GROMACS .gro file of C-alpha atoms in nm:
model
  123
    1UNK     CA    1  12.649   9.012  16.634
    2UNK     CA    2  13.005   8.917  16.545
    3UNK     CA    3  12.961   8.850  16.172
    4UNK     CA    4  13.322   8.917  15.973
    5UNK     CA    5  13.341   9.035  15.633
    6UNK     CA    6  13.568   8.946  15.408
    7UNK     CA    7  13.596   9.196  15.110
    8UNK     CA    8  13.807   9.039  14.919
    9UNK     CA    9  13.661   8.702  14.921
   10UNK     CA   10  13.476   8.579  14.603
   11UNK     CA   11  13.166   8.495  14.807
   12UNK     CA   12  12.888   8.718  14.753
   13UNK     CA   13  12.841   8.976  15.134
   14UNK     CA   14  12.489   8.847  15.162
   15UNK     CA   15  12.578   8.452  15.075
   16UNK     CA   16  12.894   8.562  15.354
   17UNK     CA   17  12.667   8.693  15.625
   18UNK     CA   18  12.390   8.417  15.588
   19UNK     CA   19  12.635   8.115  15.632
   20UNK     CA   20  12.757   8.296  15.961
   21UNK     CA   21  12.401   8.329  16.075
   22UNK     CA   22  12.340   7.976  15.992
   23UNK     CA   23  12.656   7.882  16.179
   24UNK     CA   24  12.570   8.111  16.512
   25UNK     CA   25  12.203   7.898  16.490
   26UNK     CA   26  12.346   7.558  16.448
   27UNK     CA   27  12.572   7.588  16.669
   28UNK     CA   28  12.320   7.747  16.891
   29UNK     CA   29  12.478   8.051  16.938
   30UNK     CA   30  12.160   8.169  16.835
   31UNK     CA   31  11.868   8.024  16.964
   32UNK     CA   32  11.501   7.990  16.899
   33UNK     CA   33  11.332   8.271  16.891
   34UNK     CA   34  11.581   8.545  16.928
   35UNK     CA   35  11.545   8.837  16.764
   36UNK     CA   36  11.813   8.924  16.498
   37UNK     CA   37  11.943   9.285  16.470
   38UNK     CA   38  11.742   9.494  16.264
   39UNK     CA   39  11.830   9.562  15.904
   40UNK     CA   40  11.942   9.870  15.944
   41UNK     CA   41  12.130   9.816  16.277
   42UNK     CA   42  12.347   9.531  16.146
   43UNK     CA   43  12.407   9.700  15.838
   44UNK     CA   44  12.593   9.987  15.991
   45UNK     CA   45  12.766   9.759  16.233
   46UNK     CA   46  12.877   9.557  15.939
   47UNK     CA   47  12.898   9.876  15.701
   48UNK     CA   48  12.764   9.731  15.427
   49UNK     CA   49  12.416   9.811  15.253
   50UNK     CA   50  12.061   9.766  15.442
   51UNK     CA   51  11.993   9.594  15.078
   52UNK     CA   52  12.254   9.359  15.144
   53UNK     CA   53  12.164   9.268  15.531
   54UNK     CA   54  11.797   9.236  15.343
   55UNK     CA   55  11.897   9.038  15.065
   56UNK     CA   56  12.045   8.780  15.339
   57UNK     CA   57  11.770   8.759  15.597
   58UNK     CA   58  11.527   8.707  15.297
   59UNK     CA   59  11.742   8.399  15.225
   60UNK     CA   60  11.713   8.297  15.578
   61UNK     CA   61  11.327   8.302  15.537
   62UNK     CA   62  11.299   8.132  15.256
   63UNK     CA   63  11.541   7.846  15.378
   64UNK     CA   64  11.336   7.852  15.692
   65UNK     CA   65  11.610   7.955  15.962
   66UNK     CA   66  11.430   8.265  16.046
   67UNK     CA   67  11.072   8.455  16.033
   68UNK     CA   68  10.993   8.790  16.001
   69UNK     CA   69  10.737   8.944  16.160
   70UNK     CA   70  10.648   9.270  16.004
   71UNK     CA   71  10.674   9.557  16.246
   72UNK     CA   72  10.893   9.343  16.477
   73UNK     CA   73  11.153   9.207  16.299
   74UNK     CA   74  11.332   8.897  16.222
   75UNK     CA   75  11.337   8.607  16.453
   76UNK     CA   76  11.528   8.240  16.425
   77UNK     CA   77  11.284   7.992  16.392
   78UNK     CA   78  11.239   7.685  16.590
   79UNK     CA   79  11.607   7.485  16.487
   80UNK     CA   80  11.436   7.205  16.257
   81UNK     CA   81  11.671   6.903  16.322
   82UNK     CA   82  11.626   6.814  15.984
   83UNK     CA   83  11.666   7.126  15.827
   84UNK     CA   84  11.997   7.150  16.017
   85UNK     CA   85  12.117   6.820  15.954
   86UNK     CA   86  12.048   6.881  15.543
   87UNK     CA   87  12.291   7.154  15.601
   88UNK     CA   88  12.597   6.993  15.777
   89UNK     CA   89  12.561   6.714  15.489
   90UNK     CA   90  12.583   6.995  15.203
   91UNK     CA   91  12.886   7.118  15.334
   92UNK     CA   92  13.043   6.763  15.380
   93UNK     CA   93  12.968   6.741  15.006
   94UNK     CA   94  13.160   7.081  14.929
   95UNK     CA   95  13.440   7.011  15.193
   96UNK     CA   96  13.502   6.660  14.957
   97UNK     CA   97  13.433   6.805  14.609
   98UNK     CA   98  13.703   7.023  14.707
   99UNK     CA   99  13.960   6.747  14.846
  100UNK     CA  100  13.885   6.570  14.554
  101UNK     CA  101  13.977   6.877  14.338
  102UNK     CA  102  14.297   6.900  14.521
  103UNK     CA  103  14.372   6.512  14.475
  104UNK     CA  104  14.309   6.538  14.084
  105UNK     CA  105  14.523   6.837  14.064
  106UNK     CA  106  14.821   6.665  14.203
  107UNK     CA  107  14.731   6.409  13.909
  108UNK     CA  108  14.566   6.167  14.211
  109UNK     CA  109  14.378   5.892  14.000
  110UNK     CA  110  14.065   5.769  14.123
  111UNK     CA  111  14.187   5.484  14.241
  112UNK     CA  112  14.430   5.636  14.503
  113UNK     CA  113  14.155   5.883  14.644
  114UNK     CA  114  13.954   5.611  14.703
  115UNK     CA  115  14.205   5.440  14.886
  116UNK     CA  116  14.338   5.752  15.037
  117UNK     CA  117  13.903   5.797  15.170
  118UNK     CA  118  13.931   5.496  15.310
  119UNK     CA  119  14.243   5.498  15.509
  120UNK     CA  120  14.119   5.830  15.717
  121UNK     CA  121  13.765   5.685  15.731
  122UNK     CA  122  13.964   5.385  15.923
  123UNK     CA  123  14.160   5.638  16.172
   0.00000   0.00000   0.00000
């Protein structure tokens, strides 16, 4: 399924491999109704704990990317546009919390990220 690991990263595994499933069906690398590997399958391809790959694909539910039909496994769900979009804008929000972080760390005032924002909104 091509989803990385990184064990030294800070993230959570299950957070890890539910943003790369996201990723694979907004992109639509995944599409609708594909079947995802079973637990157990992508859990040895990924070595990590079947609780883990379940812990993640229960997230998926819930946030509606995926259904699981019991006996037959888990499928992506038809890609709601709005759904999607909610996404990308969430991690637009991270992506600038973060630049703004950066700014303020370099003792950036307000001001000059503001005016900094606006110069590469103009580009």
């Amino acid at each position: 399924m091509g989803i990385i690991i990184n064990n030294s990263s800070m993230q959570p595994i299950y957070e890890q491999i539910v943003l790369q499933i996201k990723a694979k069906i907004m992109n639509g690398e995944l599409k609708e109704q594909t079947m995802l590997p079973s637990v157990r399958t992508l859990a040895k391809e990924i070595k990590v704990s079947a609780l883990t790959v379940k812990k993640a694909y229960d997230a998926l539910e819930e946030e509606g990317f995926v259904v699981t039909v019991h006996g037959k496994g888990s499928f992506v769900t038809l890609a709601n546009q709005a759904l999607m979009l909610e996404e990308k804008k969430k991690e637009i929000e991270a992506d600038l919390e973060m630049a703004i972080r950066k700014g303020r760390s370099c003792g950036m005032s307000d001001e000059e990220l503001t005016m900094l924002f606006q110069i590469v909104l103009e580009e």
